[in-house]
CSV table of C-alpha atoms and ligand atoms in Angstrom, one decimal:
chain,number,residue,atom,x,y,z
A,24,HIS,CA,80.5,111.0,120.9
A,25,ILE,CA,81.8,110.2,117.9
A,26,SER,CA,84.8,113.1,117.8
A,27,ASP,CA,85.9,112.4,121.3
A,28,TRP,CA,86.2,109.0,120.1
A,29,GLY,CA,89.6,109.5,117.9
A,30,ARG,CA,90.5,112.7,120.4
A,31,GLN,CA,90.9,110.6,123.4
A,32,ALA,CA,92.7,107.6,121.7
A,33,ALA,CA,94.9,110.4,120.6
A,34,ALA,CA,95.6,112.2,123.6
A,35,LEU,CA,96.3,109.0,125.5
A,36,ALA,CA,98.5,107.9,122.5
A,37,SER,CA,100.6,111.4,122.5
A,38,GLY,CA,100.4,111.5,126.7
A,39,GLN,CA,98.5,114.2,126.7
A,40,PRO,CA,95.4,115.4,127.8
A,41,GLN,CA,93.2,116.8,124.8
A,42,SER,CA,91.9,120.4,125.6
A,43,THR,CA,90.9,121.7,122.2
A,44,THR,CA,87.7,120.7,121.2
A,45,HIS,CA,86.6,119.6,117.2
A,46,LYS,CA,85.1,122.4,115.3
A,47,LYS,CA,81.8,120.7,115.1
A,48,GLU,CA,80.5,121.4,111.7
A,49,GLU,CA,77.0,121.3,110.5
A,50,SER,CA,75.6,119.1,107.7
A,51,THR,CA,75.0,120.0,104.8
A,52,THR,CA,71.9,120.3,103.0
A,53,THR,CA,73.0,120.4,99.4
A,54,GLU,CA,72.8,117.3,97.2
A,55,GLU,CA,75.6,118.3,95.8
A,56,TRP,CA,78.6,114.9,95.9
A,57,SER,CA,82.0,115.2,95.9
A,58,PRO,CA,85.4,113.0,96.8
A,59,SER,CA,85.0,115.3,100.1
A,60,SER,CA,81.8,116.2,100.7
A,61,TRP,CA,81.9,113.7,103.6
A,62,GLN,CA,84.5,116.0,105.6
A,63,SER,CA,80.9,118.3,106.4
A,64,LYS,CA,79.5,115.5,108.2
A,65,PRO,CA,79.9,113.3,111.4
A,66,VAL,CA,82.9,111.1,111.2
A,67,THR,CA,82.5,107.7,113.3
A,68,GLN,CA,85.6,105.8,114.2
A,69,SER,CA,87.8,108.9,113.4
A,70,VAL,CA,91.2,108.8,113.8
A,71,LEU,CA,93.2,112.2,115.2
A,72,TYR,CA,96.6,112.5,114.0
A,73,GLU,CA,98.9,114.6,115.9
A,74,ASP,CA,100.8,115.8,113.1
A,75,ARG,CA,98.5,117.2,110.6
A,76,ASP,CA,101.2,118.3,107.9
A,77,GLU,CA,102.5,114.1,107.7
A,78,VAL,CA,99.2,113.6,106.9
A,79,GLU,CA,98.5,115.8,104.4
A,80,LYS,CA,102.4,114.7,103.1
A,81,ALA,CA,100.7,111.3,102.9
A,82,LEU,CA,97.6,111.9,101.2
A,83,LYS,CA,99.1,114.1,98.2
A,84,LYS,CA,101.4,111.2,97.9
A,85,LEU,CA,98.6,108.6,97.3
A,86,GLU,CA,96.7,111.5,95.2
A,87,SER,CA,99.6,110.7,93.1
A,88,LEU,CA,100.1,107.3,92.8
A,89,PRO,CA,98.3,105.0,89.9
A,90,PRO,CA,94.7,103.6,90.6
A,91,LEU,CA,94.8,99.6,92.1
A,92,VAL,CA,91.7,98.8,90.4
A,93,THR,CA,90.3,100.4,87.0
A,94,PRO,CA,86.7,101.3,86.2
A,95,THR,CA,86.8,98.2,83.5
A,96,GLU,CA,87.2,95.8,86.5
A,97,ILE,CA,84.6,97.5,88.8
A,98,ALA,CA,81.7,97.4,85.9
A,99,ARG,CA,82.8,93.9,85.6
A,100,LEU,CA,82.3,93.2,89.2
A,101,ARG,CA,78.8,95.5,88.8
A,102,GLU,CA,77.8,93.4,86.1
A,103,SER,CA,78.5,90.0,87.9
A,104,LEU,CA,76.8,91.4,91.1
A,105,LYS,CA,73.6,92.0,89.1
A,106,GLU,CA,73.5,88.8,87.9
A,107,VAL,CA,73.9,87.8,92.3
A,108,ALA,CA,71.3,90.0,92.7
A,109,LEU,CA,68.8,88.8,89.9
A,110,GLY,CA,69.2,85.3,90.8
A,111,ASN,CA,71.6,83.6,88.7
A,112,ALA,CA,74.9,83.2,90.3
A,113,PHE,CA,76.6,83.1,94.3
A,114,LEU,CA,78.3,85.6,95.9
A,115,LEU,CA,81.5,84.1,97.7
A,116,GLN,CA,83.5,86.6,99.7
A,117,GLY,CA,86.2,86.1,102.4
A,118,GLY,CA,89.4,87.2,103.9
A,119,ASP,CA,91.0,88.3,107.0
A,120,CYS,CA,89.3,90.1,109.7
A,121,ALA,CA,92.0,92.5,109.7
A,122,GLU,CA,94.9,91.7,106.9
A,123,LEU,CA,98.3,92.8,107.9
A,124,PHE,CA,101.3,94.0,106.2
A,125,ASP,CA,102.7,90.7,107.3
A,126,TYR,CA,100.2,88.8,105.3
A,127,CYS,CA,101.3,90.1,102.1
A,128,SER,CA,103.8,87.1,101.8
A,129,GLU,CA,103.6,84.5,99.3
A,130,ASN,CA,102.8,81.1,101.4
A,131,PRO,CA,99.6,82.9,103.2
A,132,LEU,CA,98.8,84.3,99.8
A,133,ASP,CA,98.6,81.1,97.9
A,134,ALA,CA,96.9,78.9,100.8
A,135,LYS,CA,93.9,81.6,100.3
A,136,LEU,CA,93.8,81.9,96.8
A,137,LYS,CA,93.7,78.1,96.8
A,138,LEU,CA,90.7,78.4,99.7
A,139,LEU,CA,88.8,80.7,97.5
A,140,LEU,CA,89.2,79.0,94.4
A,141,GLN,CA,88.0,75.5,96.0
A,142,MET,CA,85.1,76.7,98.2
A,143,SER,CA,84.1,78.0,94.6
A,144,LEU,CA,84.4,75.0,92.9
A,145,VAL,CA,82.3,73.2,95.4
A,146,LEU,CA,79.5,75.8,95.4
A,147,ILE,CA,79.5,75.8,91.7
A,148,TRP,CA,78.5,71.9,92.0
A,149,GLY,CA,76.5,72.3,94.4
A,150,GLY,CA,74.1,75.2,93.6
A,151,ASN,CA,74.6,74.4,89.8
A,152,THR,CA,75.2,78.0,89.6
A,153,LYS,CA,78.1,80.6,88.6
A,154,VAL,CA,80.0,81.7,91.3
A,155,VAL,CA,81.3,85.5,92.3
A,156,ARG,CA,84.3,85.5,94.5
A,157,ILE,CA,85.5,88.5,96.3
A,158,ALA,CA,88.3,88.8,98.8
A,159,ARG,CA,88.4,90.5,102.1
A,160,ILE,CA,92.2,91.5,100.7
A,161,ALA,CA,94.6,93.5,99.0
A,162,GLY,CA,93.4,97.1,101.6
A,163,GLN,CA,91.4,95.2,104.5
A,164,PHE,CA,94.0,97.0,106.9
A,165,ALA,CA,91.4,99.5,108.5
A,166,LYS,CA,89.3,98.6,111.8
A,167,PRO,CA,86.9,99.9,113.8
A,168,ARG,CA,86.6,99.4,117.4
A,169,SER,CA,83.9,99.2,120.0
A,170,SER,CA,86.5,100.5,123.0
A,171,PRO,CA,89.0,103.5,121.8
A,172,THR,CA,91.5,101.5,124.4
A,173,GLU,CA,92.2,98.4,126.0
A,174,VAL,CA,94.5,97.3,129.0
A,175,ILE,CA,97.1,95.1,128.2
A,176,ASP,CA,99.6,94.2,131.4
A,177,GLY,CA,98.1,96.8,133.3
A,178,VAL,CA,98.5,99.7,131.3
A,179,THR,CA,95.6,101.4,129.2
A,180,VAL,CA,96.5,102.0,125.7
A,181,PRO,CA,95.0,102.8,122.1
A,182,SER,CA,93.1,99.9,120.6
A,183,PHE,CA,95.1,98.4,117.7
A,184,ARG,CA,93.2,100.2,114.6
A,185,GLY,CA,94.7,98.2,111.8
A,186,ASP,CA,97.9,98.4,110.3
A,187,ASN,CA,97.3,101.3,108.5
A,188,ILE,CA,96.6,103.4,111.4
A,189,ASN,CA,98.7,102.4,113.8
A,190,GLY,CA,100.7,98.9,115.0
A,191,PHE,CA,99.7,95.9,117.0
A,192,ASP,CA,102.5,95.9,119.5
A,193,PRO,CA,101.7,98.2,122.4
A,194,SER,CA,104.6,100.5,121.8
A,195,GLU,CA,103.2,101.4,118.0
A,196,ARG,CA,99.7,102.2,119.0
A,197,LYS,CA,100.0,105.7,118.3
A,198,PRO,CA,98.2,106.7,115.2
A,199,ASP,CA,101.0,107.3,112.4
A,200,PRO,CA,100.1,108.9,108.9
A,201,SER,CA,103.2,107.2,107.0
A,202,ARG,CA,101.3,103.8,107.1
A,203,LEU,CA,98.5,105.3,105.1
A,204,VAL,CA,101.3,105.4,102.1
A,205,THR,CA,102.5,101.7,103.2
A,206,SER,CA,98.9,100.5,102.8
A,207,TYR,CA,98.7,101.3,99.2
A,208,PHE,CA,102.1,99.7,98.8
A,209,HIS,CA,101.0,96.6,100.8
A,210,SER,CA,97.7,96.8,98.6
A,211,ALA,CA,99.8,97.3,95.3
A,212,ALA,CA,102.0,94.0,96.1
A,213,THR,CA,99.1,91.9,97.0
A,214,LEU,CA,97.4,92.8,94.2
A,215,ASN,CA,100.2,92.2,91.7
A,216,TYR,CA,100.9,88.6,93.2
A,217,ILE,CA,97.2,87.8,93.1
A,218,ARG,CA,96.9,89.0,89.6
A,219,ALA,CA,100.5,87.3,88.3
A,220,GLN,CA,99.4,84.2,90.2
A,221,LEU,CA,95.7,84.0,88.2
A,222,SER,CA,97.5,84.7,85.0
A,223,SER,CA,100.4,81.7,85.5
A,224,GLY,CA,97.9,79.0,85.7
A,225,PHE,CA,97.5,79.2,89.6
A,226,ALA,CA,93.2,78.7,89.0
A,227,ASP,CA,93.9,76.5,86.0
A,228,LEU,CA,91.6,73.7,86.3
A,229,HIS,CA,93.5,71.6,83.4
A,230,HIS,CA,95.7,70.7,86.5
A,231,PRO,CA,94.3,68.9,89.0
A,232,ILE,CA,93.8,70.2,92.3
A,233,GLU,CA,95.1,68.8,95.6
A,234,TRP,CA,92.2,68.1,98.1
A,235,THR,CA,93.4,67.4,101.6
A,236,LEU,CA,90.6,65.9,103.4
A,237,ALA,CA,92.3,63.9,106.1
A,238,HIS,CA,90.8,66.5,108.9
A,239,VAL,CA,87.0,65.0,108.4
A,240,GLN,CA,86.8,62.7,111.9
A,241,ASP,CA,83.4,61.4,110.9
A,242,SER,CA,83.9,58.8,107.9
A,243,ALA,CA,80.1,59.5,106.5
A,244,GLN,CA,81.0,63.1,106.3
A,245,LYS,CA,84.5,62.2,104.6
A,246,ALA,CA,82.8,59.8,102.2
A,247,GLU,CA,80.1,62.7,101.0
A,248,TYR,CA,83.1,65.1,100.9
A,249,GLN,CA,85.0,62.9,98.9
A,250,ALA,CA,81.9,62.2,96.5
A,251,VAL,CA,81.4,65.7,96.1
A,252,VAL,CA,85.4,66.3,95.0
A,253,ASP,CA,85.3,63.1,92.8
A,254,ARG,CA,82.5,64.5,91.0
A,255,ILE,CA,84.2,68.2,90.5
A,256,THR,CA,86.9,66.2,89.0
A,257,ASP,CA,84.9,64.0,86.9
A,258,SER,CA,82.8,67.1,85.2
A,259,ILE,CA,86.3,68.8,84.6
A,260,ARG,CA,87.7,65.9,83.7
A,261,PHE,CA,84.9,65.6,81.2
A,262,LEU,CA,84.8,69.4,79.8
A,263,GLN,CA,88.5,68.7,79.1
A,264,THR,CA,87.7,65.8,77.2
A,265,ILE,CA,84.5,67.4,74.9
A,266,ASN,CA,87.6,69.9,74.3
A,267,ALA,CA,85.6,72.9,76.1
A,268,ASP,CA,89.2,73.5,76.6
A,269,ALA,CA,88.6,76.3,73.9
A,270,SER,CA,87.1,78.0,77.2
A,271,PRO,CA,89.3,80.9,79.1
A,272,SER,CA,87.0,80.4,81.7
A,273,LEU,CA,88.8,76.4,82.4
A,274,ASN,CA,92.2,78.7,82.4
A,275,THR,CA,91.6,81.1,85.6
A,276,ILE,CA,89.2,82.6,87.4
A,277,ASP,CA,87.7,86.3,88.1
A,278,LEU,CA,89.0,87.5,91.9
A,279,TYR,CA,87.6,90.9,93.1
A,280,THR,CA,89.2,92.5,96.0
A,281,SER,CA,87.6,94.4,99.3
A,282,HIS,CA,87.9,96.0,102.3
A,283,GLU,CA,85.9,97.9,104.8
A,284,GLY,CA,86.1,101.8,103.1
A,285,LEU,CA,86.4,103.0,107.2
A,286,LEU,CA,89.5,105.3,106.8
A,287,LEU,CA,87.9,108.0,104.6
A,288,GLU,CA,90.9,110.0,104.0
A,289,TYR,CA,92.5,107.0,102.5
A,290,GLU,CA,89.6,106.2,100.3
A,291,GLN,CA,89.2,109.9,99.2
A,292,SER,CA,92.8,109.8,97.8
A,293,LEU,CA,92.4,107.0,95.8
A,294,THR,CA,88.8,107.9,94.3
A,295,ARG,CA,89.4,109.4,90.6
A,296,LEU,CA,87.2,110.6,88.3
A,297,LEU,CA,87.9,108.5,85.1
A,298,ARG,CA,86.0,107.5,82.0
A,299,ASP,CA,83.1,105.0,82.5
A,300,PRO,CA,83.8,102.4,80.2
A,301,ALA,CA,80.5,102.0,78.9
A,302,SER,CA,80.9,105.5,77.4
A,303,SER,CA,83.3,106.0,74.0
A,304,PRO,CA,86.6,107.4,74.1
A,305,SER,CA,85.5,109.8,71.7
A,306,LYS,CA,83.3,111.0,74.1
A,307,PRO,CA,84.3,109.9,77.4
A,308,VAL,CA,81.6,110.1,79.9
A,309,LYS,CA,83.3,110.3,83.2
A,310,LYS,CA,82.4,108.9,87.0
A,311,TRP,CA,84.1,109.0,89.9
A,312,TYR,CA,85.8,105.5,91.1
A,313,ASN,CA,87.1,104.3,93.9
A,314,THR,CA,90.4,102.6,92.8
A,315,SER,CA,91.4,101.5,95.7
A,316,GLY,CA,89.5,97.7,95.8
A,317,HIS,CA,86.6,96.6,93.3
A,318,PHE,CA,84.1,96.5,96.4
A,319,LEU,CA,83.7,98.3,99.7
A,320,TRP,CA,81.6,98.2,102.2
A,321,ILE,CA,80.2,100.3,105.1
A,322,GLY,CA,80.2,98.8,108.8
A,323,ASP,CA,78.0,98.3,111.0
A,324,ARG,CA,79.5,101.1,113.1
A,325,THR,CA,79.9,103.7,110.5
A,326,ARG,CA,76.1,103.6,108.3
A,327,GLN,CA,74.7,106.7,110.2
A,328,LEU,CA,72.5,108.3,107.7
A,329,ASP,CA,73.6,111.6,108.0
A,330,GLY,CA,77.2,110.5,108.6
A,331,ALA,CA,80.6,110.8,106.2
A,332,HIS,CA,80.7,107.1,105.4
A,333,VAL,CA,76.9,107.0,103.5
A,334,GLU,CA,77.7,110.2,102.3
A,335,TYR,CA,80.9,109.2,100.9
A,336,PHE,CA,79.9,105.8,99.1
A,337,ARG,CA,76.6,107.3,97.8
A,338,GLY,CA,78.9,109.2,95.3
A,339,ILE,CA,81.0,106.3,94.1
A,340,GLN,CA,80.6,104.0,91.0
A,341,ASN,CA,81.9,100.9,92.6
A,342,PRO,CA,79.1,98.2,93.9
A,343,ILE,CA,79.3,98.8,98.0
A,344,GLY,CA,78.1,96.6,100.8
A,345,ILE,CA,76.3,98.1,103.7
A,346,LYS,CA,76.5,95.6,107.0
A,347,VAL,CA,73.4,95.3,108.6
A,348,GLY,CA,73.4,94.5,112.4
A,349,PRO,CA,70.6,93.6,115.1
A,350,SER,CA,70.2,97.6,115.6
A,351,MET,CA,68.9,98.0,111.8
A,352,GLN,CA,65.3,99.5,111.7
A,353,PRO,CA,63.6,98.3,108.5
A,354,ASP,CA,62.4,101.7,107.7
A,355,GLU,CA,66.1,103.0,108.6
A,356,LEU,CA,67.3,100.5,105.7
A,357,VAL,CA,64.6,101.7,103.0
A,358,ARG,CA,66.0,104.7,104.2
A,359,LEU,CA,69.6,104.1,103.7
A,360,LEU,CA,68.9,102.7,100.3
A,361,ASP,CA,67.4,105.3,98.6
A,362,ILE,CA,70.3,107.6,99.7
A,363,VAL,CA,73.4,105.1,98.1
A,364,ASP,CA,71.1,103.4,95.4
A,365,ALA,CA,68.9,106.4,94.1
A,366,ASP,CA,69.2,105.0,90.8
A,367,LYS,CA,67.9,101.4,92.2
A,368,GLU,CA,70.2,99.6,90.3
A,369,PRO,CA,69.9,95.9,90.8
A,370,GLY,CA,73.1,94.8,92.3
A,371,ARG,CA,74.7,98.5,93.3
A,372,VAL,CA,74.2,97.3,97.1
A,373,THR,CA,75.2,94.0,98.8
A,374,LEU,CA,72.9,93.7,102.1
A,375,ILE,CA,75.5,92.2,104.8
A,376,THR,CA,73.1,90.8,107.1
A,377,ARG,CA,75.3,89.9,111.0
A,378,TYR,CA,72.3,89.3,113.4
A,379,GLY,CA,73.6,86.3,115.2
A,380,ALA,CA,72.1,82.5,115.0
A,381,GLY,CA,70.2,83.8,118.0
A,382,LYS,CA,68.1,86.9,116.5
A,383,VAL,CA,68.2,85.9,112.6
A,384,LYS,CA,64.8,84.8,112.4
A,385,ASP,CA,63.1,87.9,114.5
A,386,LEU,CA,65.2,90.2,112.2
A,387,LEU,CA,65.9,89.2,108.6
A,388,PRO,CA,61.7,89.1,107.5
A,389,GLY,CA,61.3,92.6,108.5
A,390,HIS,CA,64.1,93.6,106.9
A,391,ILE,CA,63.7,91.5,103.5
A,392,GLN,CA,60.1,92.8,103.6
A,393,ALA,CA,60.8,96.2,103.6
A,394,VAL,CA,63.2,96.1,101.1
A,395,GLN,CA,60.5,94.2,98.7
A,396,LYS,CA,58.0,97.0,99.2
A,397,SER,CA,61.0,100.0,98.5
A,398,GLY,CA,62.1,98.3,95.1
A,399,HIS,CA,65.7,98.4,95.6
A,400,ILE,CA,66.8,94.8,94.3
A,401,VAL,CA,69.7,94.1,96.6
A,402,VAL,CA,72.6,91.5,96.8
A,403,TRP,CA,71.7,89.5,100.1
A,404,GLN,CA,74.3,88.2,102.0
A,405,SER,CA,74.9,86.3,105.0
A,406,ASP,CA,78.2,87.5,107.2
A,407,PRO,CA,77.6,84.4,110.1
A,408,MET,CA,80.8,85.4,111.7
A,409,HIS,CA,80.1,88.6,113.7
A,410,GLY,CA,76.9,88.4,115.7
A,411,ASN,CA,78.2,85.0,117.0
A,412,THR,CA,81.0,85.9,118.7
A,413,PHE,CA,81.7,84.9,122.5
A,414,THR,CA,84.5,84.4,124.9
A,415,ALA,CA,85.7,81.1,125.2
A,416,PRO,CA,85.1,79.9,129.0
A,417,SER,CA,88.4,77.4,129.3
A,418,SER,CA,91.1,79.5,127.1
A,419,LYS,CA,89.6,82.9,127.7
A,420,VAL,CA,89.8,84.1,123.8
A,421,LYS,CA,87.8,85.5,121.3
A,422,THR,CA,85.6,82.8,119.3
A,423,ARG,CA,83.2,81.6,117.1
A,424,SER,CA,81.0,77.9,116.9
A,425,PHE,CA,81.0,76.7,113.8
A,426,THR,CA,77.4,75.3,114.8
A,427,SER,CA,76.1,78.7,115.4
A,428,ILE,CA,77.4,80.1,112.0
A,429,MET,CA,76.3,77.0,110.0
A,430,SER,CA,72.9,77.9,112.0
A,431,GLU,CA,72.7,81.5,110.7
A,432,ILE,CA,73.2,80.5,107.4
A,433,GLN,CA,70.8,77.6,107.1
A,434,GLN,CA,68.0,79.8,108.9
A,435,CYS,CA,68.8,83.0,106.2
A,436,LEU,CA,68.4,80.3,103.2
A,437,GLN,CA,65.4,79.4,104.7
A,438,ILE,CA,63.6,83.0,105.5
A,439,HIS,CA,64.7,84.0,102.1
A,440,LYS,CA,62.9,81.7,100.6
A,441,GLU,CA,60.0,81.8,103.2
A,442,ASN,CA,59.7,85.2,101.8
A,443,ASN,CA,60.3,85.2,98.1
A,444,SER,CA,63.5,86.2,98.4
A,445,ARG,CA,67.3,84.6,97.9
A,446,LEU,CA,70.1,84.3,99.9
A,447,GLY,CA,72.9,86.5,97.8
A,448,GLY,CA,75.8,84.7,99.0
A,449,VAL,CA,78.1,84.8,102.2
A,450,HIS,CA,80.7,86.7,103.9
A,451,LEU,CA,83.2,84.9,106.0
A,452,GLU,CA,86.3,85.8,108.1
A,453,LEU,CA,88.8,82.8,106.8
A,454,THR,CA,92.4,82.5,106.1
A,455,GLY,CA,94.3,79.5,104.2
A,456,ASP,CA,96.3,78.9,107.7
A,457,PRO,CA,95.7,76.2,109.9
A,458,VAL,CA,94.4,78.4,112.7
A,459,THR,CA,92.8,77.3,115.9
A,460,GLU,CA,90.3,80.7,116.4
A,461,CYS,CA,87.2,79.0,116.0
A,462,ILE,CA,85.4,75.7,118.0
A,463,GLY,CA,83.9,73.1,116.1
A,464,GLY,CA,84.1,72.0,112.3
A,465,SER,CA,84.6,69.1,110.8
A,466,GLU,CA,88.6,68.5,112.8
A,467,GLY,CA,86.1,68.9,115.8
A,468,LEU,CA,88.1,72.0,117.4
A,469,GLU,CA,87.4,72.1,121.2
A,470,ASP,CA,87.6,75.3,123.4
A,471,GLU,CA,91.1,73.5,124.9
A,472,ASP,CA,92.2,73.7,121.1
A,473,LEU,CA,92.0,77.3,120.8
A,474,ASN,CA,95.4,78.4,122.3
A,475,LEU,CA,97.3,76.1,120.0
A,476,ASN,CA,97.6,78.3,116.6
A,477,TYR,CA,95.6,81.1,118.1
A,478,ALA,CA,96.8,83.7,115.7
A,479,THR,CA,94.4,86.5,114.9
A,480,TYR,CA,94.9,90.1,115.4
A,481,CYS,CA,91.2,90.6,115.7
A,482,ASP,CA,88.2,88.6,115.0
A,483,PRO,CA,88.7,84.7,115.1
A,484,ARG,CA,88.8,83.3,111.8
A,485,LEU,CA,87.6,79.9,110.1
A,486,ASN,CA,90.6,78.1,108.8
A,487,ASN,CA,91.3,76.2,105.9
A,488,ASN,CA,89.3,73.1,106.7
A,489,GLN,CA,86.8,74.8,108.8
A,490,ALA,CA,85.9,77.2,105.6
A,491,LEU,CA,85.8,74.1,103.0
A,492,ASP,CA,83.2,72.5,105.4
A,493,VAL,CA,81.0,75.7,104.5
A,494,ALA,CA,81.2,75.5,101.3
A,495,PHE,CA,80.6,71.6,102.0
A,496,LEU,CA,77.6,72.4,103.6
A,497,ILE,CA,76.2,75.0,101.5
A,498,SER,CA,76.9,73.3,98.4
A,499,SER,CA,74.8,69.9,100.5
A,500,TRP,CA,71.8,72.7,101.2
A,501,PHE,CA,71.6,73.9,97.7
A,502,ARG,CA,71.1,70.3,96.4
A,503,GLU,CA,68.3,69.1,98.6
B,11,LIG,C1,84.0,93.3,110.1
B,11,LIG,O1,83.7,92.8,109.0
B,11,LIG,O2,85.0,92.8,110.3
B,11,LIG,C2,83.6,94.2,111.1
B,11,LIG,C3,83.9,94.7,111.6
B,11,LIG,O3,82.4,94.3,110.7
B,11,LIG,P1,80.7,94.5,111.5
B,11,LIG,O4,81.0,96.0,110.9
B,11,LIG,O5,79.8,93.7,110.6
B,11,LIG,O6,81.0,94.9,112.9
B,12,LIG,MN1,85.9,91.3,112.0
């Protein structure tokens, strides 16, 4: 039971048995939405803090801080995702499973930015299509967990739930309300650095990009990658020669931020009533925007139809994602879309399917057909990571195999085609750093290599080479 979940972890953290029962509130029947209307619904993965006063103080502070993103940016992304939904662009979304406060630092941010830029160039070239880029960054701090506790060195402690709730170190597992405000400032610093780099020519295609393909072991594959890089470089040079320089799109790129909207108290405090940029300043129409990030998604564990997360998400103007795992029923999916996309706006919702390579062909067709019949026009995105996790037999860490990841993407492409639909994008867990967390890829990582640089605090990520591999392979399938 959900409220038991938070209580159990909190009791454990405080070292006290919890005797009070959480008040079980009735679901509201009213259609009225407000930033706090979710509070009358059951909250899955709730956090129980010891000191409510400290939480209220933190939330009050958050409410007074300025928006991290603006309605104009959110509206622009909404337009871009409409293009994806209508088949005119491809969506690349990627970043860490759990972002840590410590990742807010120059080198890891540069590495991630460069990687997303390179991947998008490869996809643009292969798909001959625009690419919309969204990073899991500047706020991806809260993690849903399948168990409230874990055993470390024989001691049962609350699970790590992300840097905005508790710390990874076993001594810091008690939920700490001050982390809510710390989250905001790390998001702000990350976003500031991204904006500053992009406006200072980081993604300026007039400067040559350095592509390192030294890791690719198979010589035929290396030649193939090199050919793609050469074609991209040539194309850019050609544009410059014919003086397409005037186009601002050569100077910088759009990059949007995203995170799982898990911690609703945090999200509510950054939800603001602001002018819809489509309305005129003299006759402003105000709407509710979540200003903590451009795009938020609901996790597979928190997408209950009558739950708090769905209630919160239905009222915000941001484009939203919904993780769709194997337990989702086709009719349930349609009812969910009816709630969060009542106006049937193309691209309002991105369905992020994550079944696992062995299940996708049994489950995806039914979901596609149900949504087609419903009249909702969504972005179909494949998350090939979360259904393909297993424990490596030799190194005993959580991992994913590159082969299964690619297989799930390839099957999605195929199944969408067969069903008169279109795979609109991919959702990846990746890092720009040379970690060893997933098996396979062009550098041939094996189970035995995983402990060399296994650095994740949550799920295993593709490293920079493996992530580029994904882009090269998808790009080659587009070309076929
Ligand atoms: C995630 O994206 O890190 C995650 C927890 O995914 P899901 O909700 O699909 O399990
Ligand atoms: Mn994850």
